[in-house]
Amino acid sequence: MKKWLSLILVGVLALTFTSVAFAEEEYEGTLRMMGPGLFADVGEDGVTDLVSGLEKPGYSELIALFNAEYPNVKVEIEAIPWDSWQAKVQAAVAGEQVDLVLHGATTTEVVMDLTEYLAGDPELAAVLTATDPRRTDESNYDKLAITGIPYTVGIYYAVLDTKIFEHYGVEVPTAEWTWDDLLAIAQQLTGTDPVTGTQTYGVKPFVSNDSSIWKSYMSYCFAKGIENFTMAPNKFDVTFNFTTEAGISAFQFMKDLIDCTPAGYLEGAGGELFGQEGNDVAICLAEGPEGMYRNLVAYGTADEYVFLPLPVQETGVAATSGVPGDNNMAIAVNAARPDLAWLFIRWINTSEEAQDWILRCGVTPCSTIGQAKMDESAPYREAVLKTMEGYPDNFYYAGGPYWDNSYGNSNSVLCSNLASLFSGSITAEECAQNVQAGLEEWQSLNG
């Protein structure tokens, strides 16, 4: 307990120190980074995407740009793979070996609350299109704190094969479409293609596993304003609303949608030829449109596809129901140089050169500076801008009232019951009852 109290004190002092440090012109010292994400994906020297041929610059180039502005700061990076990354990060923080945690927002127990940092940095706050708030206090579960600052976003979007639409004589929707529109179109495009005579499927939603199965479901609930969780200050006083009429309707919608998916969807298969000759899926829901577009270019089919944001919200909020994942940066609770960590966070989001580097990696910057630099001819550009333009302030994409994927064993409860629903072994009402009961059981055993 004494150790953690001392770590908290370090964090508080760091806030004060940072506000003073940014008034200075010179920075010197060593900044230690560690974690998974984009830096690990591109590596120190860069990589070439095997499908698209896109050459992505390595992080050594980014550090050289940083050192051109801050030559007296030595940057040390340990970019690690996703396998067991949280345990590795926690061990590194316990050993006082890291200042800046790459993608560390989810490791809430070992990183600082950056809410006051951001409040004291209006220049950075003005350009960010999303933050990464989390629940950090078990005794105040209703409170969100910003534990990470994103430097890239991976928006959820839809891409449509216009050839299949043309074959069926179905009009391609606009960005103002709803989830009901999506389902109606998917149902029309599931069947035997009138031109080719081959089987087609209306939609392939986000993949069917514990880490992604909630994305389609949550986005639908977000659009419809179906609040399945009623938050409370005490985590174990949270109540669940899955068995309401609206809650059951969300599961029925998902069942109807999955009936339009390719064979093998539940096993993670189907749609492998999307974008290529012989594609049999009309609409694909995915995350991060840049990679999809470059693959379409490589296949020579880019002109046949349309990118749209996910359907609009229907609750009076002028926004889409698409939400972004991210690559974020967090500051270790016992960082030796929190001032340098924050300097790098703000630099990567406000530097023109850093934003160019992010774009060359084939991902979307979280900053309006980089988003303004996106290729105006890219067909996914408007989907990205429309999604981020309406993104709610201080919205935790995976921990809101629509779905909370960090509440106990929520994801495994949802995934197992959705699998039963999709296979036809239970009804939507039974699915809702099972999810509600599963979460209530976890709550009673752990509260």
CSV table of C-alpha atoms in Angstrom, one decimal:
chain,number,residue,atom,x,y,z
A,1,MET,CA,0.0,0.0,0.0
A,2,LYS,CA,2.8,2.4,0.9
A,3,LYS,CA,4.4,1.7,-2.5
A,4,TRP,CA,1.2,2.6,-4.4
A,5,LEU,CA,0.6,5.7,-2.3
A,6,SER,CA,4.1,6.9,-3.2
A,7,LEU,CA,3.4,6.1,-6.9
A,8,ILE,CA,0.3,8.2,-6.8
A,9,LEU,CA,2.2,11.1,-5.2
A,10,VAL,CA,4.8,10.9,-8.0
A,11,GLY,CA,1.9,11.2,-10.5
A,12,VAL,CA,0.5,14.3,-8.7
A,13,LEU,CA,3.9,15.9,-8.6
A,14,ALA,CA,4.4,15.1,-12.2
A,15,LEU,CA,1.4,17.1,-13.2
A,16,THR,CA,2.8,20.2,-11.4
A,17,PHE,CA,6.2,19.6,-12.9
A,18,THR,CA,4.9,19.2,-16.4
A,19,SER,CA,3.1,22.6,-16.3
A,20,VAL,CA,6.3,24.2,-15.4
A,21,ALA,CA,8.4,22.3,-17.8
A,22,PHE,CA,6.5,23.3,-20.9
A,23,ALA,CA,7.4,26.9,-20.2
A,24,GLU,CA,11.0,26.0,-20.8
A,25,GLU,CA,12.6,25.9,-24.2
A,26,GLU,CA,15.2,23.2,-23.7
A,27,TYR,CA,14.6,19.5,-23.0
A,28,GLU,CA,17.2,16.9,-22.3
A,29,GLY,CA,17.3,13.5,-20.8
A,30,THR,CA,16.2,9.9,-21.7
A,31,LEU,CA,12.7,8.9,-22.7
A,32,ARG,CA,11.9,5.2,-22.4
A,33,MET,CA,9.0,3.8,-24.4
A,34,MET,CA,7.5,0.3,-24.4
A,35,GLY,CA,4.5,-1.4,-25.8
A,36,PRO,CA,2.7,-2.9,-28.8
A,37,GLY,CA,0.8,-1.2,-31.6
A,38,LEU,CA,2.0,0.8,-34.6
A,39,PHE,CA,5.6,1.0,-33.6
A,40,ALA,CA,5.8,-2.8,-33.4
A,41,ASP,CA,3.9,-3.2,-36.6
A,42,VAL,CA,6.3,-1.1,-38.7
A,43,GLY,CA,9.4,-2.0,-36.8
A,44,GLU,CA,12.6,0.1,-36.5
A,45,ASP,CA,13.4,0.1,-40.2
A,46,GLY,CA,10.0,-0.2,-41.8
A,47,VAL,CA,8.1,-2.9,-43.6
A,48,THR,CA,6.4,-3.5,-47.0
A,49,ASP,CA,2.8,-4.7,-47.0
A,50,LEU,CA,2.7,-8.0,-48.9
A,51,VAL,CA,-0.7,-7.4,-50.5
A,52,SER,CA,-0.7,-3.7,-51.3
A,53,GLY,CA,3.0,-3.2,-51.7
A,54,LEU,CA,2.8,-0.1,-49.4
A,55,GLU,CA,6.2,0.7,-47.9
A,56,LYS,CA,5.7,1.8,-44.3
A,57,PRO,CA,8.5,3.8,-42.7
A,58,GLY,CA,10.1,2.5,-39.5
A,59,TYR,CA,9.9,4.3,-36.1
A,60,SER,CA,13.6,5.2,-36.4
A,61,GLU,CA,12.6,7.8,-39.0
A,62,LEU,CA,10.0,9.2,-36.6
A,63,ILE,CA,12.6,9.5,-33.8
A,64,ALA,CA,15.0,11.2,-36.2
A,65,LEU,CA,12.2,13.8,-36.8
A,66,PHE,CA,11.7,14.3,-33.1
A,67,ASN,CA,15.4,14.7,-32.5
A,68,ALA,CA,15.6,17.3,-35.2
A,69,GLU,CA,13.5,19.4,-32.8
A,70,TYR,CA,14.7,18.0,-29.5
A,71,PRO,CA,18.3,16.9,-30.1
A,72,ASN,CA,19.1,16.5,-26.4
A,73,VAL,CA,16.4,13.9,-25.7
A,74,LYS,CA,17.5,10.3,-26.1
A,75,VAL,CA,14.6,8.0,-27.1
A,76,GLU,CA,14.7,4.3,-26.2
A,77,ILE,CA,12.0,2.1,-27.7
A,78,GLU,CA,11.0,-1.5,-26.9
A,79,ALA,CA,8.3,-2.3,-29.3
A,80,ILE,CA,6.7,-5.6,-28.3
A,81,PRO,CA,4.1,-7.9,-30.0
A,82,TRP,CA,0.5,-8.1,-28.7
A,83,ASP,CA,1.1,-11.5,-27.1
A,84,SER,CA,0.9,-11.1,-23.3
A,85,TRP,CA,1.7,-7.4,-23.7
A,86,GLN,CA,-0.3,-6.2,-20.7
A,87,ALA,CA,1.7,-8.4,-18.3
A,88,LYS,CA,4.9,-7.3,-19.9
A,89,VAL,CA,4.0,-3.6,-19.5
A,90,GLN,CA,2.9,-4.1,-15.9
A,91,ALA,CA,6.2,-5.8,-15.1
A,92,ALA,CA,8.2,-3.0,-16.8
A,93,VAL,CA,6.3,-0.4,-14.8
A,94,ALA,CA,6.8,-2.3,-11.5
A,95,GLY,CA,10.5,-2.4,-12.4
A,96,GLU,CA,10.6,1.4,-13.1
A,97,GLN,CA,11.8,0.7,-16.6
A,98,VAL,CA,9.4,2.8,-18.7
A,99,ASP,CA,8.1,6.3,-19.0
A,100,LEU,CA,5.8,6.2,-22.0
A,101,VAL,CA,3.6,3.2,-22.4
A,102,LEU,CA,2.6,2.5,-26.0
A,103,HIS,CA,-1.1,1.6,-26.2
A,104,GLY,CA,-1.2,1.7,-22.4
A,105,ALA,CA,-4.6,3.2,-21.8
A,106,THR,CA,-6.1,-0.1,-20.8
A,107,THR,CA,-3.5,-0.8,-18.2
A,108,THR,CA,-5.2,1.6,-15.9
A,109,GLU,CA,-3.6,0.4,-12.7
A,110,VAL,CA,-0.1,1.3,-13.8
A,111,VAL,CA,-0.6,4.5,-15.8
A,112,MET,CA,-1.5,8.1,-14.9
A,113,ASP,CA,-4.7,9.9,-15.2
A,114,LEU,CA,-4.0,12.4,-18.0
A,115,THR,CA,-7.2,14.4,-17.6
A,116,GLU,CA,-5.5,17.3,-16.0
A,117,TYR,CA,-2.6,17.1,-18.4
A,118,LEU,CA,-4.9,17.5,-21.4
A,119,ALA,CA,-6.9,20.3,-19.6
A,120,GLY,CA,-3.7,22.2,-19.3
A,121,ASP,CA,-2.7,21.8,-22.9
A,122,PRO,CA,-5.3,23.6,-25.0
A,123,GLU,CA,-3.1,23.4,-28.2
A,124,LEU,CA,-3.2,19.6,-28.1
A,125,ALA,CA,-6.8,19.4,-26.9
A,126,ALA,CA,-7.9,21.5,-29.9
A,127,VAL,CA,-6.6,19.1,-32.5
A,128,LEU,CA,-7.5,15.7,-31.0
A,129,THR,CA,-10.6,14.1,-32.5
A,130,ALA,CA,-10.9,11.4,-29.7
A,131,THR,CA,-9.5,10.7,-26.3
A,132,ASP,CA,-9.3,7.4,-24.5
A,133,PRO,CA,-11.1,7.6,-21.2
A,134,ARG,CA,-11.4,4.5,-18.9
A,135,ARG,CA,-12.8,3.5,-15.6
A,136,THR,CA,-9.9,3.7,-13.1
A,137,ASP,CA,-11.6,3.6,-9.7
A,138,GLU,CA,-13.5,0.4,-8.7
A,139,SER,CA,-15.3,2.5,-5.9
A,140,ASN,CA,-16.4,5.1,-8.4
A,141,TYR,CA,-17.3,3.1,-11.5
A,142,ASP,CA,-19.4,5.9,-13.0
A,143,LYS,CA,-16.3,8.1,-13.4
A,144,LEU,CA,-14.2,8.2,-16.6
A,145,ALA,CA,-10.5,9.3,-16.6
A,146,ILE,CA,-8.3,9.9,-19.6
A,147,THR,CA,-5.6,7.3,-19.3
A,148,GLY,CA,-4.2,7.4,-22.8
A,149,ILE,CA,-4.0,9.9,-25.7
A,150,PRO,CA,-4.6,8.4,-29.1
A,151,TYR,CA,-2.2,9.2,-32.0
A,152,THR,CA,-4.1,7.1,-34.5
A,153,VAL,CA,-7.7,6.0,-34.9
A,154,GLY,CA,-9.0,2.9,-36.7
A,155,ILE,CA,-12.6,3.8,-37.5
A,156,TYR,CA,-15.4,1.3,-38.0
A,157,TYR,CA,-16.7,1.6,-41.5
A,158,ALA,CA,-18.5,-0.3,-44.3
A,159,VAL,CA,-17.3,-1.0,-47.8
A,160,LEU,CA,-19.7,-2.0,-50.5
A,161,ASP,CA,-19.2,-4.1,-53.7
A,162,THR,CA,-21.2,-2.0,-56.2
A,163,LYS,CA,-21.1,-4.9,-58.8
A,164,ILE,CA,-23.3,-7.1,-56.6
A,165,PHE,CA,-25.7,-4.1,-56.0
A,166,GLU,CA,-25.9,-3.6,-59.8
A,167,HIS,CA,-26.6,-7.3,-60.5
A,168,TYR,CA,-29.5,-7.3,-58.1
A,169,GLY,CA,-30.8,-3.8,-59.2
A,170,VAL,CA,-30.4,-2.5,-55.6
A,171,GLU,CA,-29.5,1.2,-55.1
A,172,VAL,CA,-26.2,1.9,-53.3
A,173,PRO,CA,-27.1,3.8,-50.1
A,174,THR,CA,-25.7,7.1,-48.9
A,175,ALA,CA,-23.9,8.0,-45.7
A,176,GLU,CA,-27.3,8.8,-44.2
A,177,TRP,CA,-28.3,5.2,-44.1
A,178,THR,CA,-29.6,3.5,-40.9
A,179,TRP,CA,-29.0,0.0,-39.5
A,180,ASP,CA,-32.5,-0.9,-40.7
A,181,ASP,CA,-31.4,0.1,-44.2
A,182,LEU,CA,-28.3,-2.0,-43.9
A,183,LEU,CA,-30.3,-5.1,-42.8
A,184,ALA,CA,-32.9,-4.6,-45.6
A,185,ILE,CA,-30.2,-4.3,-48.2
A,186,ALA,CA,-28.3,-7.3,-46.8
A,187,GLN,CA,-31.4,-9.4,-47.0
A,188,GLN,CA,-32.0,-8.4,-50.7
A,189,LEU,CA,-28.5,-9.2,-51.6
A,190,THR,CA,-28.4,-12.7,-50.0
A,191,GLY,CA,-29.3,-15.3,-52.6
A,192,THR,CA,-28.5,-16.3,-56.1
A,193,ASP,CA,-26.8,-13.5,-58.1
A,194,PRO,CA,-29.2,-12.8,-61.1
A,195,VAL,CA,-26.2,-12.2,-63.4
A,196,THR,CA,-23.6,-14.8,-62.4
A,197,GLY,CA,-25.9,-17.4,-60.9
A,198,THR,CA,-23.6,-17.8,-57.9
A,199,GLN,CA,-24.5,-17.6,-54.2
A,200,THR,CA,-24.0,-14.1,-52.7
A,201,TYR,CA,-24.3,-12.9,-49.1
A,202,GLY,CA,-25.5,-9.5,-48.0
A,203,VAL,CA,-23.0,-8.7,-45.2
A,204,LYS,CA,-20.0,-9.8,-43.3
A,205,PRO,CA,-20.0,-8.0,-39.9
A,206,PHE,CA,-17.0,-7.7,-37.6
A,207,VAL,CA,-15.4,-11.0,-37.0
A,208,SER,CA,-16.9,-13.6,-34.6
A,209,ASN,CA,-14.6,-13.8,-31.6
A,210,ASP,CA,-14.4,-12.4,-28.1
A,211,SER,CA,-12.4,-9.3,-29.1
A,212,SER,CA,-14.7,-8.2,-31.9
A,213,ILE,CA,-18.1,-9.8,-31.7
A,214,TRP,CA,-19.4,-6.9,-29.6
A,215,LYS,CA,-18.6,-4.3,-32.3
A,216,SER,CA,-21.6,-4.7,-34.5
A,217,TYR,CA,-23.9,-5.3,-31.5
A,218,MET,CA,-22.6,-2.2,-29.7
A,219,SER,CA,-22.7,0.0,-32.8
A,220,TYR,CA,-26.4,-1.0,-33.3
A,221,CYS,CA,-27.3,-0.3,-29.7
A,222,PHE,CA,-25.4,3.0,-29.9
A,223,ALA,CA,-27.4,4.1,-33.0
A,224,LYS,CA,-30.7,3.1,-31.4
A,225,GLY,CA,-30.0,4.5,-28.0
A,226,ILE,CA,-30.4,1.0,-26.3
A,227,GLU,CA,-28.6,1.4,-23.0
A,228,ASN,CA,-28.0,-2.1,-21.7
A,229,PHE,CA,-25.9,-0.9,-18.7
A,230,THR,CA,-27.1,1.6,-16.1
A,231,MET,CA,-23.9,2.8,-14.5
A,232,ALA,CA,-23.5,3.4,-10.8
A,233,PRO,CA,-20.7,4.8,-8.6
A,234,ASN,CA,-20.3,1.3,-7.0
A,235,LYS,CA,-19.3,-1.2,-9.7
A,236,PHE,CA,-21.5,-3.9,-8.2
A,237,ASP,CA,-24.6,-1.6,-8.2
A,238,VAL,CA,-24.5,-1.4,-12.0
A,239,THR,CA,-27.8,-2.8,-13.4
A,240,PHE,CA,-28.5,-4.5,-16.7
A,241,ASN,CA,-31.3,-3.9,-19.1
A,242,PHE,CA,-30.9,-6.7,-21.7
A,243,THR,CA,-34.3,-8.2,-21.1
A,244,THR,CA,-36.3,-5.1,-21.9
A,245,GLU,CA,-38.2,-5.0,-25.2
A,246,ALA,CA,-35.5,-2.8,-26.7
A,247,GLY,CA,-32.7,-5.0,-25.4
A,248,ILE,CA,-34.3,-8.2,-26.9
A,249,SER,CA,-34.8,-6.3,-30.2
A,250,ALA,CA,-31.1,-5.7,-30.4
A,251,PHE,CA,-30.4,-9.5,-30.3
A,252,GLN,CA,-33.1,-10.2,-32.8
A,253,PHE,CA,-31.6,-7.6,-35.1
A,254,MET,CA,-28.2,-9.4,-34.8
A,255,LYS,CA,-29.8,-12.7,-35.6
A,256,ASP,CA,-31.4,-11.3,-38.7
A,257,LEU,CA,-28.2,-9.7,-39.8
A,258,ILE,CA,-26.1,-12.9,-39.3
A,259,ASP,CA,-28.6,-14.8,-41.4
A,260,CYS,CA,-27.2,-12.8,-44.3
A,261,THR,CA,-23.5,-13.7,-43.7
A,262,PRO,CA,-21.3,-16.1,-45.6
A,263,ALA,CA,-21.1,-19.8,-44.6
A,264,GLY,CA,-18.5,-20.3,-42.0
A,265,TYR,CA,-18.9,-16.8,-40.4
A,266,LEU,CA,-19.3,-18.2,-36.9
A,267,GLU,CA,-15.9,-20.1,-37.3
A,268,GLY,CA,-14.2,-16.9,-38.5
A,269,ALA,CA,-14.4,-17.9,-42.2
A,270,GLY,CA,-16.2,-16.6,-45.2
A,271,GLY,CA,-15.5,-13.5,-47.3
A,272,GLU,CA,-11.9,-14.4,-48.0
A,273,LEU,CA,-12.2,-13.2,-51.6
A,274,PHE,CA,-13.6,-9.8,-50.6
A,275,GLY,CA,-12.2,-7.2,-53.1
A,276,GLN,CA,-11.0,-9.9,-55.5
A,277,GLU,CA,-12.4,-11.8,-58.5
A,278,GLY,CA,-15.2,-14.1,-57.2
A,279,ASN,CA,-16.1,-12.0,-54.2
A,280,ASP,CA,-19.5,-13.1,-52.8
A,281,VAL,CA,-20.1,-10.6,-50.0
A,282,ALA,CA,-21.9,-7.3,-50.8
A,283,ILE,CA,-21.1,-5.3,-47.6
A,284,CYS,CA,-18.1,-5.8,-45.3
A,285,LEU,CA,-17.9,-4.1,-41.9
A,286,ALA,CA,-14.3,-3.6,-40.8
A,287,GLU,CA,-11.9,-1.3,-38.9
A,288,GLY,CA,-9.3,0.9,-40.5
A,289,PRO,CA,-10.2,1.7,-44.1
A,290,GLU,CA,-6.8,2.6,-45.4
A,291,GLY,CA,-5.5,-0.9,-45.5
A,292,MET,CA,-8.7,-2.1,-47.2
A,293,TYR,CA,-8.4,0.6,-49.9
A,294,ARG,CA,-4.8,-0.2,-50.7
A,295,ASN,CA,-5.6,-3.9,-51.0
A,296,LEU,CA,-8.4,-3.0,-53.5
A,297,VAL,CA,-6.0,-0.9,-55.5
A,298,ALA,CA,-3.6,-3.9,-55.5
A,299,TYR,CA,-6.4,-6.2,-56.7
A,300,GLY,CA,-7.3,-3.7,-59.4
A,301,THR,CA,-10.9,-3.4,-58.1
A,302,ALA,CA,-10.9,-0.1,-56.2
A,303,ASP,CA,-13.4,1.5,-58.7
A,304,GLU,CA,-16.0,-1.1,-57.9
A,305,TYR,CA,-16.2,-0.4,-54.2
A,306,VAL,CA,-17.8,2.4,-52.1
A,307,PHE,CA,-16.7,3.3,-48.5
A,308,LEU,CA,-19.4,4.5,-46.1
A,309,PRO,CA,-19.4,5.3,-42.4
A,310,LEU,CA,-21.4,3.0,-40.2
A,311,PRO,CA,-25.1,3.9,-40.1
A,312,VAL,CA,-26.2,7.1,-38.4
A,313,GLN,CA,-27.4,7.5,-34.8
A,314,GLU,CA,-31.2,7.8,-34.5
A,315,THR,CA,-31.3,9.4,-31.1
A,316,GLY,CA,-31.1,13.0,-32.0
A,317,VAL,CA,-27.3,13.1,-32.0
A,318,ALA,CA,-25.8,14.3,-35.3
A,319,ALA,CA,-23.3,11.5,-35.7
A,320,THR,CA,-22.7,8.1,-37.1
A,321,SER,CA,-22.7,4.9,-35.0
A,322,GLY,CA,-19.1,4.2,-36.0
A,323,VAL,CA,-16.5,4.4,-33.3
A,324,PRO,CA,-12.8,4.1,-33.5
A,325,GLY,CA,-10.2,1.9,-32.0
A,326,ASP,CA,-6.8,3.5,-31.6
A,327,ASN,CA,-3.1,3.4,-31.0
A,328,ASN,CA,-2.6,5.5,-27.8
A,329,MET,CA,0.1,6.6,-25.5
A,330,ALA,CA,0.0,6.6,-21.7
A,331,ILE,CA,2.4,7.7,-19.0
A,332,ALA,CA,3.6,5.2,-16.4
A,333,VAL,CA,2.5,6.1,-12.9
A,334,ASN,CA,6.2,6.1,-11.7
A,335,ALA,CA,7.7,7.5,-14.9
A,336,ALA,CA,11.1,9.1,-14.3
A,337,ARG,CA,10.5,11.7,-17.0
A,338,PRO,CA,6.7,12.3,-17.3
A,339,ASP,CA,7.6,15.7,-18.8
A,340,LEU,CA,9.4,14.1,-21.7
A,341,ALA,CA,6.6,11.5,-22.1
A,342,TRP,CA,4.0,14.3,-22.4
A,343,LEU,CA,6.3,16.2,-24.8
A,344,PHE,CA,6.3,13.3,-27.1
A,345,ILE,CA,2.6,12.7,-26.9
A,346,ARG,CA,1.8,16.3,-27.8
A,347,TRP,CA,4.6,16.4,-30.5
A,348,ILE,CA,3.3,13.3,-32.4
A,349,ASN,CA,-0.2,14.8,-32.5
A,350,THR,CA,0.8,18.4,-33.4
A,351,SER,CA,3.9,18.1,-35.6
A,352,GLU,CA,3.3,18.3,-39.4
A,353,GLU,CA,6.2,15.9,-39.9
A,354,ALA,CA,5.0,13.4,-37.4
A,355,GLN,CA,1.5,13.4,-39.0
A,356,ASP,CA,3.0,12.8,-42.4
A,357,TRP,CA,4.8,9.8,-40.9
A,358,ILE,CA,1.6,8.4,-39.5
A,359,LEU,CA,-0.1,8.8,-42.9
A,360,ARG,CA,2.7,7.0,-44.7
A,361,CYS,CA,2.2,4.1,-42.3
A,362,GLY,CA,-1.2,3.7,-43.9
A,363,VAL,CA,-3.3,4.6,-40.8
A,364,THR,CA,-5.5,7.5,-39.8
A,365,PRO,CA,-4.1,10.2,-37.4
A,366,CYS,CA,-6.2,11.1,-34.4
A,367,SER,CA,-5.2,14.8,-35.0
A,368,THR,CA,-7.1,17.1,-37.3
A,369,ILE,CA,-3.7,18.2,-38.6
A,370,GLY,CA,-3.1,14.8,-40.1
A,371,GLN,CA,-6.7,14.2,-41.1
A,372,ALA,CA,-6.6,17.4,-43.1
A,373,LYS,CA,-3.6,16.0,-45.0
A,374,MET,CA,-5.4,12.8,-46.0
A,375,ASP,CA,-5.5,12.2,-49.8
A,376,GLU,CA,-8.5,14.1,-51.0
A,377,SER,CA,-9.0,11.5,-53.8
A,378,ALA,CA,-9.1,8.6,-51.3
A,379,PRO,CA,-12.7,7.2,-51.4
A,380,TYR,CA,-12.6,6.5,-47.6
A,381,ARG,CA,-11.7,10.1,-46.7
A,382,GLU,CA,-15.3,11.3,-46.2
A,383,ALA,CA,-16.2,8.2,-44.1
A,384,VAL,CA,-13.3,9.0,-41.8
A,385,LEU,CA,-14.0,12.7,-41.5
A,386,LYS,CA,-17.8,12.2,-41.0
A,387,THR,CA,-17.2,9.6,-38.2
A,388,MET,CA,-14.7,11.7,-36.3
A,389,GLU,CA,-16.6,14.9,-36.8
A,390,GLY,CA,-19.5,13.6,-34.7
A,391,TYR,CA,-17.6,11.5,-32.2
A,392,PRO,CA,-18.9,12.2,-28.7
A,393,ASP,CA,-16.7,14.0,-26.2
A,394,ASN,CA,-15.3,11.8,-23.5
A,395,PHE,CA,-17.0,8.7,-24.9
A,396,TYR,CA,-15.4,5.4,-24.0
A,397,TYR,CA,-16.2,3.3,-27.1
A,398,ALA,CA,-16.0,-0.1,-25.4
A,399,GLY,CA,-17.2,0.9,-21.9
A,400,GLY,CA,-20.4,2.9,-22.3
A,401,PRO,CA,-24.1,2.1,-21.5
A,402,TYR,CA,-24.5,0.3,-24.8
A,403,TRP,CA,-21.8,-2.3,-24.1
A,404,ASP,CA,-19.0,-2.6,-21.5
A,405,ASN,CA,-16.5,-5.1,-22.7
A,406,SER,CA,-14.4,-4.8,-19.5
A,407,TYR,CA,-17.2,-5.5,-17.0
A,408,GLY,CA,-16.4,-8.9,-15.5
A,409,ASN,CA,-16.7,-11.7,-18.0
A,410,SER,CA,-19.0,-9.7,-20.3
A,411,ASN,CA,-17.3,-10.5,-23.6
A,412,SER,CA,-17.2,-14.3,-23.0
A,413,VAL,CA,-20.9,-14.2,-21.9
A,414,LEU,CA,-21.9,-12.3,-25.0
A,415,CYS,CA,-19.8,-14.3,-27.4
A,416,SER,CA,-21.0,-17.7,-26.2
A,417,ASN,CA,-24.7,-16.6,-26.3
A,418,LEU,CA,-24.5,-14.9,-29.6
A,419,ALA,CA,-23.0,-18.0,-31.0
A,420,SER,CA,-26.0,-20.0,-29.7
A,421,LEU,CA,-28.3,-17.4,-31.1
A,422,PHE,CA,-26.7,-17.3,-34.5
A,423,SER,CA,-26.8,-21.1,-34.8
A,424,GLY,CA,-30.5,-21.1,-34.0
A,425,SER,CA,-30.3,-23.0,-30.7
A,426,ILE,CA,-31.7,-20.2,-28.6
A,427,THR,CA,-34.1,-17.3,-29.4
A,428,ALA,CA,-33.4,-13.6,-29.1
A,429,GLU,CA,-35.3,-13.5,-25.8
A,430,GLU,CA,-33.4,-16.4,-24.4
A,431,CYS,CA,-30.1,-14.8,-25.5
A,432,ALA,CA,-31.1,-11.6,-23.6
A,433,GLN,CA,-32.0,-13.6,-20.5
A,434,ASN,CA,-28.8,-15.6,-20.6
A,435,VAL,CA,-26.6,-12.5,-21.0
A,436,GLN,CA,-28.4,-10.7,-18.2
A,437,ALA,CA,-28.2,-13.8,-15.9
A,438,GLY,CA,-24.5,-14.3,-16.7
A,439,LEU,CA,-23.5,-10.8,-15.8
A,440,GLU,CA,-25.7,-10.8,-12.7
A,441,GLU,CA,-24.1,-14.1,-11.6
A,442,TRP,CA,-20.6,-12.7,-12.0
A,443,GLN,CA,-21.7,-9.6,-10.1
A,444,SER,CA,-23.1,-11.6,-7.2
A,445,LEU,CA,-20.0,-13.8,-6.9
A,446,ASN,CA,-17.6,-10.9,-7.0
A,447,GLY,CA,-19.4,-8.0,-5.3
